[in-house]
Coordinates of C-alpha atoms in Angstrom, one line a residue:
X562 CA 5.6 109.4 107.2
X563 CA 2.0 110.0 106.3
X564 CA 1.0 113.1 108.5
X565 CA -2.2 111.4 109.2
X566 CA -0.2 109.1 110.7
X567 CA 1.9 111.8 112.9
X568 CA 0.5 112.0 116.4
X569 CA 0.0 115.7 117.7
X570 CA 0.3 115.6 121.8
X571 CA -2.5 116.8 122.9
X572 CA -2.8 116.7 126.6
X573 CA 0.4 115.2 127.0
X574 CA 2.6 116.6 129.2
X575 CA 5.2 113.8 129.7
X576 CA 9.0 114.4 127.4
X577 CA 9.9 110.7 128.1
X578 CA 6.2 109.8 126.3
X579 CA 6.6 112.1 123.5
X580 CA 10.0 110.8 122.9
X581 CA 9.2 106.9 123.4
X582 CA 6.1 106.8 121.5
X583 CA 6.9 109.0 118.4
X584 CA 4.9 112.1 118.8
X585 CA 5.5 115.6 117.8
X586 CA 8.1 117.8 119.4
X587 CA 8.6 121.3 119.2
X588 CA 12.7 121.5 120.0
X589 CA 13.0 124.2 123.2
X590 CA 15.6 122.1 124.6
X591 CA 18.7 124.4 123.4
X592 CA 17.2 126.3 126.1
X593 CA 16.6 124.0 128.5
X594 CA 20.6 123.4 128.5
X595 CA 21.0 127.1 128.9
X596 CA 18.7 127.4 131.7
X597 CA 20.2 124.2 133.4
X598 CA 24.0 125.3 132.8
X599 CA 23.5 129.7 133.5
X600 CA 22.1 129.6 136.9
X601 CA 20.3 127.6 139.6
X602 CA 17.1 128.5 140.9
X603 CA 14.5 130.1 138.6
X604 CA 10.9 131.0 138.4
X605 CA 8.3 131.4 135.5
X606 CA 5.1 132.4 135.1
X607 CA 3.3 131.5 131.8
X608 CA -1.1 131.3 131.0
X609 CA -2.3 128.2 132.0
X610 CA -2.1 124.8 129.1
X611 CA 1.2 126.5 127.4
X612 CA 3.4 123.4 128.1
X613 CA 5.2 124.2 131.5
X614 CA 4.1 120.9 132.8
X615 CA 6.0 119.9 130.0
X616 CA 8.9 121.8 130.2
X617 CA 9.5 120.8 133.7
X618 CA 9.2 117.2 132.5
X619 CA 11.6 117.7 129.7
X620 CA 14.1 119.0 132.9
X621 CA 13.6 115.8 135.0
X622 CA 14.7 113.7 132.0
X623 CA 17.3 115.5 131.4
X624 CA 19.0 116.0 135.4
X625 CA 17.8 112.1 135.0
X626 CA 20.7 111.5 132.6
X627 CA 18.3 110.0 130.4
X628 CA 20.6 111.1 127.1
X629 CA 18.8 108.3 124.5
X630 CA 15.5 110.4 125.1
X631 CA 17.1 113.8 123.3
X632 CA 18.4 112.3 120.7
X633 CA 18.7 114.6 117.4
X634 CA 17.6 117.1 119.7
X635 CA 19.8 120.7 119.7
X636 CA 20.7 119.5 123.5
X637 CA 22.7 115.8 122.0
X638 CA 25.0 118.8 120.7
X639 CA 25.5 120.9 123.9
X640 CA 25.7 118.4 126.8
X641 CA 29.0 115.9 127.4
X642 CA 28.4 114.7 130.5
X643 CA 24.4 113.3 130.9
X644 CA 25.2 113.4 135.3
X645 CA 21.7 111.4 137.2
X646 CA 20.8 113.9 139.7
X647 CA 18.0 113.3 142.0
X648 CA 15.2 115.1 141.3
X649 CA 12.2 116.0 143.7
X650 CA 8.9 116.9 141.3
X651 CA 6.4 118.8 142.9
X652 CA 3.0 118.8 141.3
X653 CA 0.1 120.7 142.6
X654 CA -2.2 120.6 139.3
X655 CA -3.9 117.0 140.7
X656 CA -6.3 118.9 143.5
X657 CA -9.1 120.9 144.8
X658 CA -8.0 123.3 147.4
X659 CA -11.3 124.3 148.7
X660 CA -10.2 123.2 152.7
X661 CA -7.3 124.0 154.7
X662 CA -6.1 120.1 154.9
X663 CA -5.9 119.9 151.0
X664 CA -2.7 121.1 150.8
X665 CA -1.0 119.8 153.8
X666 CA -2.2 116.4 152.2
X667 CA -0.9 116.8 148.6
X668 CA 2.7 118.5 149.9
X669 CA 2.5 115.2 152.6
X670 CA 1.4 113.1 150.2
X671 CA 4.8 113.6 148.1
X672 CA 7.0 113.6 150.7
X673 CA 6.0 110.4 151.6
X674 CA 6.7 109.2 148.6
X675 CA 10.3 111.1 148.1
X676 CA 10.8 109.6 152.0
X677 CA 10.4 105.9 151.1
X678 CA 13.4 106.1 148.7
X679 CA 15.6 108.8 151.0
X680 CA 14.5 108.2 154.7
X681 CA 12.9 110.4 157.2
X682 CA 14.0 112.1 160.6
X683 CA 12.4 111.5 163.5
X684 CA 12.0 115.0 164.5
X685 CA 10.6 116.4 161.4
X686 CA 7.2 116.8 161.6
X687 CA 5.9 120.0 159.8
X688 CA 5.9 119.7 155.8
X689 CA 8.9 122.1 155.6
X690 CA 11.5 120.6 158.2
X691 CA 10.2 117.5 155.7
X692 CA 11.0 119.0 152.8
X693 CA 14.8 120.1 154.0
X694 CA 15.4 116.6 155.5
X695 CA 14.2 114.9 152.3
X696 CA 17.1 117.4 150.1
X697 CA 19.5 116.8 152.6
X698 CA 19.6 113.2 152.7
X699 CA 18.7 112.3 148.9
X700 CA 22.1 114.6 148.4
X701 CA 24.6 113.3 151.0
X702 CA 23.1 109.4 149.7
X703 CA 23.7 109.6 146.0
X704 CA 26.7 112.2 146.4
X705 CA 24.9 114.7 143.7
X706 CA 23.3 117.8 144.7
X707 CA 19.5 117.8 144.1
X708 CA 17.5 119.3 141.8
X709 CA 13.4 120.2 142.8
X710 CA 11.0 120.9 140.0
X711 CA 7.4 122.7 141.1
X712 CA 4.9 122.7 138.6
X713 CA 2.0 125.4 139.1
X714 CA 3.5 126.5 142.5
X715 CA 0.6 128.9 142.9
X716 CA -3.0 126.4 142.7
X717 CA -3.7 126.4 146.1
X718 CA -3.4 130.1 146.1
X719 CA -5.4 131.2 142.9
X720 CA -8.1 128.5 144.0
X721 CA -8.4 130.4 146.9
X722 CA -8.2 133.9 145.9
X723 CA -11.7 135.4 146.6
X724 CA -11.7 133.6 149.9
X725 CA -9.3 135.8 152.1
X726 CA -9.0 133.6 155.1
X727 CA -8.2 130.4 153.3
X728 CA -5.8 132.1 150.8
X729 CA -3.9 134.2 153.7
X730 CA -3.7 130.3 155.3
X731 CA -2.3 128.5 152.0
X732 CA 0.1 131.7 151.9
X733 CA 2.0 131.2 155.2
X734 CA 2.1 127.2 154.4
X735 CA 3.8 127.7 150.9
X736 CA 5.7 130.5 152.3
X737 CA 7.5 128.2 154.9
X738 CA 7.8 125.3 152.4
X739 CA 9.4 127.3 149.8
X740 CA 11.5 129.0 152.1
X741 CA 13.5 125.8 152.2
X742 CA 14.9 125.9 148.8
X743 CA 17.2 129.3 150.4
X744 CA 18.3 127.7 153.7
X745 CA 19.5 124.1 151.9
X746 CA 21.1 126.1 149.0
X747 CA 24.2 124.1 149.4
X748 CA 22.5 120.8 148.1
X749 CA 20.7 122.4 145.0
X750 CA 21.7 121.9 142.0
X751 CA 19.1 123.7 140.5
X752 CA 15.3 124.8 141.0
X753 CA 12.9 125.9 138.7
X754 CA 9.1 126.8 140.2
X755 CA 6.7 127.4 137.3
X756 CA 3.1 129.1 137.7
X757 CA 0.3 131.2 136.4
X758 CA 0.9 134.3 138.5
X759 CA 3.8 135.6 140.5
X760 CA 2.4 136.8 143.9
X761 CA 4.2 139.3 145.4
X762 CA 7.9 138.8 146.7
X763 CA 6.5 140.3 150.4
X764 CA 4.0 137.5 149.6
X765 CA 5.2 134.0 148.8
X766 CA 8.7 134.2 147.9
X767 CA 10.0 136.5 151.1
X768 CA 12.5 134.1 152.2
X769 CA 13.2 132.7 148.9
X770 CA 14.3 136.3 147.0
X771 CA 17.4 134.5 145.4
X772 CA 15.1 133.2 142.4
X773 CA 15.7 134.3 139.0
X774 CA 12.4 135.7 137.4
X775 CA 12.7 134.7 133.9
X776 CA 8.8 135.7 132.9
X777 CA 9.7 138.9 130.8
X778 CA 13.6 138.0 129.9
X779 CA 14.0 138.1 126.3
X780 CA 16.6 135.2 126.3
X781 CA 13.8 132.9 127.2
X782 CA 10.5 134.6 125.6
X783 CA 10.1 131.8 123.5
X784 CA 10.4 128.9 126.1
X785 CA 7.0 128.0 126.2
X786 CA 4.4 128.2 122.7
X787 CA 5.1 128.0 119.0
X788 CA 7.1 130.4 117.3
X789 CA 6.2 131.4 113.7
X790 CA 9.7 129.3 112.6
X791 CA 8.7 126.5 114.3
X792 CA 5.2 126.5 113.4
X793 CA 6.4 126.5 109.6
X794 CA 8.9 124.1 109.9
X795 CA 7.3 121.3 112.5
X796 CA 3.9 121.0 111.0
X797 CA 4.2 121.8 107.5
X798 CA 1.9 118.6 106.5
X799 CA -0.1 119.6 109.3
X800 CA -0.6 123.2 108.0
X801 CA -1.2 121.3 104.0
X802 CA -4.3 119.0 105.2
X803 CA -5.4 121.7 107.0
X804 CA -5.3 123.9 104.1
X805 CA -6.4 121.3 101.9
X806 CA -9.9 120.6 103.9
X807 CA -10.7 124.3 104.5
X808 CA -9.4 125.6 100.8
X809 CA -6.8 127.2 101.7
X810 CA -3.1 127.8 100.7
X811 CA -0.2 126.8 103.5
X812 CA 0.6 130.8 103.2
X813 CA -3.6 131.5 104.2
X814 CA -3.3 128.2 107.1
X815 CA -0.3 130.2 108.7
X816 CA -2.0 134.0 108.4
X817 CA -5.1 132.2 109.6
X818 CA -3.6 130.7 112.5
X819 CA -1.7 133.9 113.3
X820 CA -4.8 136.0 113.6
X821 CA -6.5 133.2 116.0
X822 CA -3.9 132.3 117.9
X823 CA -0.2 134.1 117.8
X824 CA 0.3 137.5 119.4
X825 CA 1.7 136.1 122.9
X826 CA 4.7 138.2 124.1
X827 CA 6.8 138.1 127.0
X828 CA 9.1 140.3 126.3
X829 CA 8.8 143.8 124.1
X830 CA 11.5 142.8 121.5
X831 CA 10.8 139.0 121.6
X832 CA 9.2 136.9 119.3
X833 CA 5.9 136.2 119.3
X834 CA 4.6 132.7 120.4
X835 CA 1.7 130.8 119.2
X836 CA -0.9 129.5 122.0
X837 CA 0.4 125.5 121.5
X838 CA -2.8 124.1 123.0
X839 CA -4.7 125.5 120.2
X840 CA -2.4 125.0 117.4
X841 CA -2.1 120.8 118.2
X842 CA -6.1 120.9 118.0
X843 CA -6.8 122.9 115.4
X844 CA -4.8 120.7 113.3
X845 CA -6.4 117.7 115.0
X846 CA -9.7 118.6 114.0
X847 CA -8.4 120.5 111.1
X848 CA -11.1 123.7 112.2
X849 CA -10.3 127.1 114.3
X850 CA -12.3 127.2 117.0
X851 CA -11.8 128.9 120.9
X852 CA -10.4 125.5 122.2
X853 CA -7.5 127.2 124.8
X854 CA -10.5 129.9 126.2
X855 CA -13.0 126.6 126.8
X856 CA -10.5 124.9 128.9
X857 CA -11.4 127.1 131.9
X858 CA -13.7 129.9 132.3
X859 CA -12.0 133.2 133.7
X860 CA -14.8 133.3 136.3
X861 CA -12.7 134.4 139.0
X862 CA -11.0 137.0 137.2
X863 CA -14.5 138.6 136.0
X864 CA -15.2 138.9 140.2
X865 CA -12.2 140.8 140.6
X866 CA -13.0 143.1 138.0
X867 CA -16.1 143.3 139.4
X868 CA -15.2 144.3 142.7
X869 CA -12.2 146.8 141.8
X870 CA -14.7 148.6 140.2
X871 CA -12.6 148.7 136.6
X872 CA -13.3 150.6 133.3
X873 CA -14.1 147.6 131.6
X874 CA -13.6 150.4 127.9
X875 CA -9.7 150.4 128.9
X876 CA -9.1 146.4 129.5
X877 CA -10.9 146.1 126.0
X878 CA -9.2 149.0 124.0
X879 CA -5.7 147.9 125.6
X880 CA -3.7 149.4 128.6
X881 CA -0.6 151.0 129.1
X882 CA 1.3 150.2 131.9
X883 CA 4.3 150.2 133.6
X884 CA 5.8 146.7 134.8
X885 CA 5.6 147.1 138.4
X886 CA 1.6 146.9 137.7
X887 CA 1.1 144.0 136.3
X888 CA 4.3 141.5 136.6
X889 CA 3.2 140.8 140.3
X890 CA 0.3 140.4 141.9
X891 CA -0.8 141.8 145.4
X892 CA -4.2 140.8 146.9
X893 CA -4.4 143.9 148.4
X894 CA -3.7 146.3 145.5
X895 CA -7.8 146.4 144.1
X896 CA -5.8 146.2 140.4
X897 CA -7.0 142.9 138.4
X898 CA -4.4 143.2 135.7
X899 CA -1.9 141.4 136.7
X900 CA -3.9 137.9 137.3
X901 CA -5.4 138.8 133.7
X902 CA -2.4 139.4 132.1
X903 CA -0.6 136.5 133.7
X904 CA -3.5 134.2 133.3
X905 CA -3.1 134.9 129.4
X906 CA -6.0 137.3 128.5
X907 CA -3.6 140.4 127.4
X908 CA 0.0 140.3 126.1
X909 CA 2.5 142.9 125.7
X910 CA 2.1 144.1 122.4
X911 CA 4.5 147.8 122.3
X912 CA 6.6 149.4 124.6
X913 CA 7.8 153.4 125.2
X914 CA 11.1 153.1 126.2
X915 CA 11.0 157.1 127.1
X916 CA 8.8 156.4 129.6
X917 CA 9.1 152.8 130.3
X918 CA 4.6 152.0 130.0
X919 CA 3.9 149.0 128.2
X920 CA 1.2 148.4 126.4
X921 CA -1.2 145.7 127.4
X922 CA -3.8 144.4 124.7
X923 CA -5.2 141.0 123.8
X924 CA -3.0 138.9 121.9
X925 CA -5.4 137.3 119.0
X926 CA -8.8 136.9 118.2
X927 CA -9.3 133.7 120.2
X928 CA -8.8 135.9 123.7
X929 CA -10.5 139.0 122.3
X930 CA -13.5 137.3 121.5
X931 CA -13.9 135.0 124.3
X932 CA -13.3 137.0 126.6
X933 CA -15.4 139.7 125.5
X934 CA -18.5 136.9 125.2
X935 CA -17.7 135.5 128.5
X936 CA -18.2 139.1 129.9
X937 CA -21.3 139.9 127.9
X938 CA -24.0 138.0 130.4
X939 CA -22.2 140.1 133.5
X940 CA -22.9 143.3 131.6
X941 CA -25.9 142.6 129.7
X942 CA -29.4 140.5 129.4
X943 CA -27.5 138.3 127.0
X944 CA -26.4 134.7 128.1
X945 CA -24.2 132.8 126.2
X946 CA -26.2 131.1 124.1
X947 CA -28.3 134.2 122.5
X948 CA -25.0 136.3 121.7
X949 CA -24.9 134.6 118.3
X950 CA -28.4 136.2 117.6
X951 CA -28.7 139.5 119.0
X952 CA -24.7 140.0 117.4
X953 CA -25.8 138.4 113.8
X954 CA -28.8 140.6 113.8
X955 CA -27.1 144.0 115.1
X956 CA -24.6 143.0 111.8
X957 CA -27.2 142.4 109.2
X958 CA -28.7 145.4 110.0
X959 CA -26.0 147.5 109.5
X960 CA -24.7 145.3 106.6
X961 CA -27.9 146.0 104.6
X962 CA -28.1 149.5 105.7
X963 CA -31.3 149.6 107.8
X964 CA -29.8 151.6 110.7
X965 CA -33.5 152.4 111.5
X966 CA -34.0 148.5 112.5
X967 CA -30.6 148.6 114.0
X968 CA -31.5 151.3 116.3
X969 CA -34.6 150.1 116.9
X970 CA -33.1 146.5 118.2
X971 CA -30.7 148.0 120.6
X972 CA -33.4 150.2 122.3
X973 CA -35.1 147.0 122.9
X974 CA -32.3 145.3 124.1
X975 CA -31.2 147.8 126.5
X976 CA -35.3 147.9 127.7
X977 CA -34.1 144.4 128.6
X978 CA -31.8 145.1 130.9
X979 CA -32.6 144.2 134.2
X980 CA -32.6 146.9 137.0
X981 CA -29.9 145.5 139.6
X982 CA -27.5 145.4 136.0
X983 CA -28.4 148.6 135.2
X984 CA -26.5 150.9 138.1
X985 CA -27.5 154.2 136.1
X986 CA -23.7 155.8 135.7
X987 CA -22.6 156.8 132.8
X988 CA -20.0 154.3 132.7
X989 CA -22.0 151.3 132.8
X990 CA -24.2 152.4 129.5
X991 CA -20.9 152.9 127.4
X992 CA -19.4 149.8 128.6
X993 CA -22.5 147.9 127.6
X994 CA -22.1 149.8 124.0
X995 CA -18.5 149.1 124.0
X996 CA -19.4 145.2 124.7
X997 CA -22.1 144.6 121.6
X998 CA -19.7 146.5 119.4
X999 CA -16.7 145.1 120.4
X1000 CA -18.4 141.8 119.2
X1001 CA -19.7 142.8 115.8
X1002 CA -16.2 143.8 115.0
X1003 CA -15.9 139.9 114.7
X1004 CA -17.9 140.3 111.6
X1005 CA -17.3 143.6 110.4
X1006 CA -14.9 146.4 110.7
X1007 CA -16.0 148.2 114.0
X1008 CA -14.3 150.0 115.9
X1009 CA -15.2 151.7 119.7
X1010 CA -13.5 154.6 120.8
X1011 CA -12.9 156.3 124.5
X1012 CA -9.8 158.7 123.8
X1013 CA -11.3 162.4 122.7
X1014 CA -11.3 163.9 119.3
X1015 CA -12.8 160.5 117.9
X1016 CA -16.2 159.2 117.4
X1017 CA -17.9 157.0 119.7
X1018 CA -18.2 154.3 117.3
X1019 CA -17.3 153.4 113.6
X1020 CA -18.8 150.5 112.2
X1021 CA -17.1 149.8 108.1
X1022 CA -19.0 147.5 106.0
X1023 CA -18.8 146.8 102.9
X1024 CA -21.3 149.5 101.1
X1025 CA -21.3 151.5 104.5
X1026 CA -19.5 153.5 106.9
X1027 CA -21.5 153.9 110.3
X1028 CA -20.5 157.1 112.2
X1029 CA -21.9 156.8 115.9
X1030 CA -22.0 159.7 118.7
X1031 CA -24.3 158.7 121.9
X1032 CA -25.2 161.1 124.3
X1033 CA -26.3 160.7 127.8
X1034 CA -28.7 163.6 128.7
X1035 CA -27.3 165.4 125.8
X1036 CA -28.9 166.1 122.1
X1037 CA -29.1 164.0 119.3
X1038 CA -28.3 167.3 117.7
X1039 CA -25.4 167.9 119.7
X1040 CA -24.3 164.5 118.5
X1041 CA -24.3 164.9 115.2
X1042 CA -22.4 168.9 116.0
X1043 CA -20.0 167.1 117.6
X1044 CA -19.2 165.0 114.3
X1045 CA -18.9 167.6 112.0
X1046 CA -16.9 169.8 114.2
X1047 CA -14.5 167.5 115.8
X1048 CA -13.6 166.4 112.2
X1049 CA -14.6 162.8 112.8
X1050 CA -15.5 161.9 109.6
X1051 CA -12.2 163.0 107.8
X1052 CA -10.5 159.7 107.7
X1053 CA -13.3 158.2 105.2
X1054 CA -13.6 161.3 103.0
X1055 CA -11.7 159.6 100.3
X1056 CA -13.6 156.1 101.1
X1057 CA -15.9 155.3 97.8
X1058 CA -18.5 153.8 100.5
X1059 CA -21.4 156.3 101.8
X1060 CA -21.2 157.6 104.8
X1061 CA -24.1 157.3 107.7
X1062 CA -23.4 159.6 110.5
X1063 CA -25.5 158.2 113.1
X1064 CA -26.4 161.0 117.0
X1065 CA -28.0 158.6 119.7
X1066 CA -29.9 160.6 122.7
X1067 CA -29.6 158.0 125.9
X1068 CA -31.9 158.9 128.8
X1069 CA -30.5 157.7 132.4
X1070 CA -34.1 158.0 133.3
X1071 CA -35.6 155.6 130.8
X1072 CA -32.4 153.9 130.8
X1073 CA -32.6 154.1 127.3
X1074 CA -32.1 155.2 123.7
X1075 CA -34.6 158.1 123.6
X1076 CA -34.1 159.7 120.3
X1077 CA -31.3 159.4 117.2
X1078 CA -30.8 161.5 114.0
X1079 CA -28.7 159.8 110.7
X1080 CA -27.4 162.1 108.1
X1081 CA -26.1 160.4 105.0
X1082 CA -23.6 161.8 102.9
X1083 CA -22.5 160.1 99.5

């Protein structure tokens, strides 16, 4: 077949339509039969677009016994018996939970429907009693035990999550529905609750602790997203036109698309995964671009960090961690990086085994860099649609090697900072300098620093290195001391390109550069 004529499914998140009407299909369902014949109730929490809707669809035709819809799939080899179950699918993408009545109405609003085909009780009149009536009866009637899939089991809750009152009041409801997958356990046949964060077991899931959390288990790492294997082998005409229209060899496509959009791991030791959302339309409109970080703005995510009060330098140079800190999250805790990990903004990139800290970072240059220019008008005078400008110029400067004009620009764009930004701490000017050269590193080799014994900032271009010390009501000579006798300049000693050692003076009174010093050395 033509690949122009292959159809890429974007946006759908339906198996039986993927399979009926001939598009593209990634092949997870070797683990879907593992999953389905290993255990019986399971939980997993994936970022947001990275095909759990799907997933759970490709489980409801399969406990459908719909065997002609997997056909040359790994599963047509594994399963002999294709048993119909019925299956209760839970959906909680399809609303606004901005009032208390939303959710009764949605979780009413399937049971109704579930009711019509099983009857009702006439005593059960809260959503849970409901809920355990509706398993009860749909297994005693068709004599199979029932299976109950919940996509994004946690909406209500993350829609709700700077509003304390309402989110304490979607808690207690979910907490008493879900409750009643443990106490009809005998009719299950198997449960899977998918999300974008795992609250806290004292949170949600207190009287439903019998679920397998499968988010960081190495067997299933690659359940959701794109492996490098199956990027290869699925799309290789995909990854030709591609290459073909941007002048690039398949071997550049795949290193190209790696750098943008691999780097996801849920696990230490398992494979990487490719953001699929991404992948399907980059090759649709045969460009890179930031499509997975336009799909929703981590707005949310940039108030909690806010109010905790966090060292926006760590969250950008990556964090180490040990699990407990960021696999759950507790409303309580003041800690942001668990909804930012689970949400998809860091990955586990390493792990010390000795001490059992993993380390956090972002997992490709799509997340790094929209995130970082989502922050920027939080932090900064820049909105979103001058970063292009102040960033490009900040680069040419450098790239030509007028430091003086580069200098002289950031003075005048920290003398735009207004006063309720600018909270006088030290901390807030370095984040600010972390944030703009964070950003050039987009378009050059720049590097910011906060561990000791290393400069502040390096900046590589192609005819110049750019050593860079600040100092808050220190000297500029101080600055450039601090270069020479630290030894910060020894990794590019054998570099052919000259060398710029650059000391900043930053006065919290002016709030402002006050005076820098550049020593070259060829």
């Amino acid at each position: 077949m033509d690949n122009l004529m292959r159809k890429l499914p974007i946006g759908i998140q339906t198996f039986e339509d993927i399979r009926r009407k001939n598009y593209l299909y990634v092949d997870k369902t070797a683990l879907v039969w593992r999953m389905a014949n290993l255990g019986k109730p399971y939980f997993l929490s994936r970022p947001r677009r990275f095909g759990k809707s799907l997933l759970l669809s490709t489980f409801e035709s399969y406990f459908l016994g719909k065997k002609e819809l997997f056909e040359g799939l790994a599963i047509e080899q594994m399963e002999t018996e294709w048993t119909e179950y019925p299956v209760l699918h839970l959906d909680l993408n399809a609303e606004k939970y901005d009032k208390p009545e939303k959710l009764n109405d949605i979780l009413s609003n399937h049971l109704t429907q579930w009711e019509l085909q099983y009857g009702k009780g006439l005593d059960e009149k809260t959503p849970s009693a409901r809920f355990g009536g509706v398993i009860r009866r749909a297994c005693e009637q068709t004599g199979h035990q029932v299976v109950v899939l919940v996509d994004e089991y946690d909406k209500p809750l993350l829609q709700a999550i700077t509003n304390l009152e309402l989110l304490e009041e979607y808690r207690q409801s979910l907490k008493a529905f879900y409750g009643v997958l443990k106490s009809t356990d005998r009719y299950l046949r198997f449960v899977f609750l998918t999300g974008v964060t795992k609250f806290s077991q004292v949170s949600v899931f207190s009287d439903l602790n019998q679920l397998n959390d499968i988010s960081l288990d190495y067997s299933y790492a690659t359940l959701c997203g794109i492996t490098r294997e199956e990027l290869t082998a699925t799309f290789k005409p995909e990854i030709e036109t591609f290459g073909r229209k941007n002048h690039q060899t398949p071997e550049e496509v795949v290193t190209a698309m790696e750098r943008n959009y691999d780097g996801y791991h849920f696990h230490p030791d398992g494979d990487g995964v490719f953001n699929p959302f991404s992948v399907l339309n980059a090759f649709s409109k045969l460009e890179l671009g930031n499509y997975w970080f336009q799909t929703g703005t981590p707005t949310f995510l940039i108030e909690l960090l806010q109010k905790s009060d966090y060292d926006l330098r760590t969250l950008l140079n990556g964090i180490e961690a040990p699990v407990s800190s960021f696999a759950e999250y507790r409303v309580d805790a003041n800690n942001p990086i668990p909804l930012i990990y689970q949400s998809g903004y860091l990955t586990i990139k390493d792990y010390d085994r000795e001490f059992q800290n993993y380390l956090l970072a972002f997992p490709n240059d799509e997340v790094r860099y929209g995130f970082i220019n989502f922050l920027v008008p939080f932090y900064t005078p820049m909105k979103n649609n001058d970063q292009g400008f102040y960033i490009g110029k900040f680069v040419q400067d450098l790239r030509t090697g007028d430091y003086d004009s580069f200098l002289t620009r950031l003075e005048a764009f920290f003398g735009d900072i207004p006063y309720e930004l600018n909270d006088q701490t030290e901390r807030h000017y370095q984040v600010i300098f972390y944030l703009v050269f964070k950003l050039m590193g987009q378009f050059t080799e720049a590097e910011v620093r906060s561990a000791r014994g290393r400069a502040d900032a390096v900046v590589k271009t192609p005819k110049y290195i750019y050593v860079f010390e600040f100092k808050l009501n220190g000297t500029v000579e101080e600055a450039l001391k601090q270069i020479d006798e630290k030894g910060y300049l020894i990794p590019y000693q054998a570099d052919h390109r000259e060398i710029i050692k650059i000391g900043v003076e930053f006065s919290a009174e002016s709030r402002n550069l006050n005076r820098w010093l550049i020593e070259t050395i060829e």
